[in-house]
Amino acid sequence: MNASLKPDGTTLQQVKLLIDGEWIQSQSQEWHDIVNPATQEVLAKVPFATAAEVDAAIAAAQRAFQTWKLTPIGARMRIMLKLQALIREHSKRIAVVLSAEQGKTIADAEGDIFRGLEVVEHACSIGTLQMGEFAENVAGGVDTYTLRQPIGVCAGITPFNFPAMIPLWMFPMAIACGNTFVLKPSEQDPLSTMLLVELAVEAGVPAGVLNVVHGGKDVVDALCTHKDIKAVSFVGSTAVGTHVYDLAGKHGKRVQSMMGAKNHAVVLPDANREQTLNALVGAGFGAAGQRCMATSVVVLVGAAKQWLPDLKALAQKLKVNAGSEPGTDVGPVVSKRAKARILELIESGVKEGAKLELDGRDIKVPGYEQGNFIGPTLFSGVTTDMQIYTQEIFGPVLVVLEVDTLDQAIALVNANPFGNGTGLFTQSGAAARKFQSEIDVGQVGINIPIPVPVPFFSFTGSRGSKLGDLGPYGKQVVQFYTQTKTVTSRWFDDDSVNDGVNTTISLR
Ligand code: NAD
């Protein structure tokens, strides 16, 4: 059977590569299915690009860099202005595709696109973001100033869970800074990413400035080791992110690697009860728990332990259905493999003695019997040695621990190796201030369950959730995507006094 034919005889879309401004049909022998997680319908096929295709993409980016780096900043900015307008215009259409290939609800898919759009909006300020510094007369008649110059060809490797937002964390700002880019989207759901790339081309990104190759480990490793790649941005799991950081670092590249998480929400008994419970359930089970900033651990402090039945009751009310169905709260998880892994972890929790308060394993969704659904699952009595605590589950599973004091809660969070996000729920300013000061996690929410900073700040996950100093978007990413050159200059008047030869280091 021809792999490119659907059962109804129509042709199945084969995802293209983008190399040097051309949409290329890959010559690869290896093609993977892009599957709707609610139905198992094969939506399209994605190639795992050949080594020659990856080389061609990098070569195109390297050629384009020679002219793109000289393109005036205003011209780069105007392309970003056009791109943000196009994304806004096409957001609803892309959200439908994103929901179909990823599983999240249409509203959440629109949110995924919107959070990426905000980064593009910020890239429109590149004129001021990329400014250098100037100090006059640092020594007699000497001035020092910095230039923020693009670094060359940058690569981006993105995960399945935000196929719009995370590619938009990367290529717009890299390109706005004057770099060229090779993007490797998630092979699980590249269709919505490709729609955004099409819009970038329509917005005027020149040939070779943005290239896309698809694939898995071989393609990623090629990007991490190629001599012409200067920087690698990675977002994904801890295992792969560590590999990318090590490999690309060993090959002399600048690397930023945003990885897995276990985000704790600490609940004090003085918190606003309804708002807090709403926040926990929304952040724990939204996107079926497949957000790197999802709340995955709830720490009930003192009398807040009594809130467990209410938490359970609220979680139980969530509607599990295909993301395309109106009123859905929780869609399917991305793949059968992901579902099997989550089910194994739930099983381990039961075996290791946690109390399964809410069991989403056997959920049936009428009309979507083949979907990768798991209903909201809640464990209490969890201890820090259990796998459901030590592992990132990345599914609709919330684990609840109990402690007596805020100090104990802070110690618990700080002892966990991950440091992506955390939240405190309280009405006490003093407790909030203590928490934000003592907690060793890079992104803190005070009565905010998913404290992802807006793009004029930067994404600042920490410890086991991040390798590399500089995070995505905001000022940090401008530093990441530029090389600071410091110029120290002195100009002589024709009648200036001859200083003579000086062989000592200057004492100023
Ligand atoms: P993943 O690590 O499996 O895949 C990420 C990328 O790496 C994909 O493009 C994939 O093709 C590639 N890849 C997969 N296996 C590889 C290998 N062996 N060698 C080289 N490359 C490989 O991650 P995922 O499952 O797509 O995404 C979920 C993970 O991403 C979760 O751990 C989540 O916490 C994390 N994440 C983190 C952030 C953050 O900002 N910290 C944001 C979103 C997602």
mmCIF file of C-alpha atoms in Angstrom, residues 22 51 56 80 84 172 176 180 188 200 202 205 229 232 258 264 405 414 426 430 461 465 478 491 501:
data_model
loop_
_atom_site.group_PDB
_atom_site.id
_atom_site.type_symbol
_atom_site.label_atom_id
_atom_site.label_comp_id
_atom_site.label_asym_id
_atom_site.label_seq_id
_atom_site.Cartn_x
_atom_site.Cartn_y
_atom_site.Cartn_z
ATOM 1 C CA GLU A 22 12.104 26.393 -0.834
ATOM 2 C CA ALA A 51 22.205 14.118 6.757
ATOM 3 C CA ALA A 56 21.894 21.871 3.094
ATOM 4 C CA MET A 80 8.338 40.986 12.999
ATOM 5 C CA GLN A 84 2.670 39.385 14.577
ATOM 6 C CA PRO A 172 11.624 35.317 15.920
ATOM 7 C CA ALA A 176 15.305 39.810 14.829
ATOM 8 C CA THR A 180 19.790 32.898 10.763
ATOM 9 C CA GLN A 188 4.937 14.425 17.051
ATOM 10 C CA ALA A 200 7.133 33.951 8.764
ATOM 11 C CA GLU A 202 4.861 35.429 4.108
ATOM 12 C CA VAL A 205 11.760 36.476 6.260
ATOM 13 C CA ILE A 229 25.973 26.189 14.198
ATOM 14 C CA VAL A 232 21.488 25.777 20.230
ATOM 15 C CA MET A 258 14.993 24.126 29.278
ATOM 16 C CA HIS A 264 4.977 22.437 43.760
ATOM 17 C CA THR A 405 4.663 24.485 58.610
ATOM 18 C CA ASN A 414 14.130 23.134 47.891
ATOM 19 C CA THR A 426 -1.795 32.653 51.020
ATOM 20 C CA ALA A 430 4.823 38.203 55.289
ATOM 21 C CA GLY A 461 13.586 28.121 35.354
ATOM 22 C CA SER A 465 15.021 22.255 35.020
ATOM 23 C CA VAL A 478 18.914 38.960 23.322
ATOM 24 C CA TRP A 491 40.741 59.768 18.345
ATOM 25 C CA VAL A 501 56.105 55.100 23.873
#
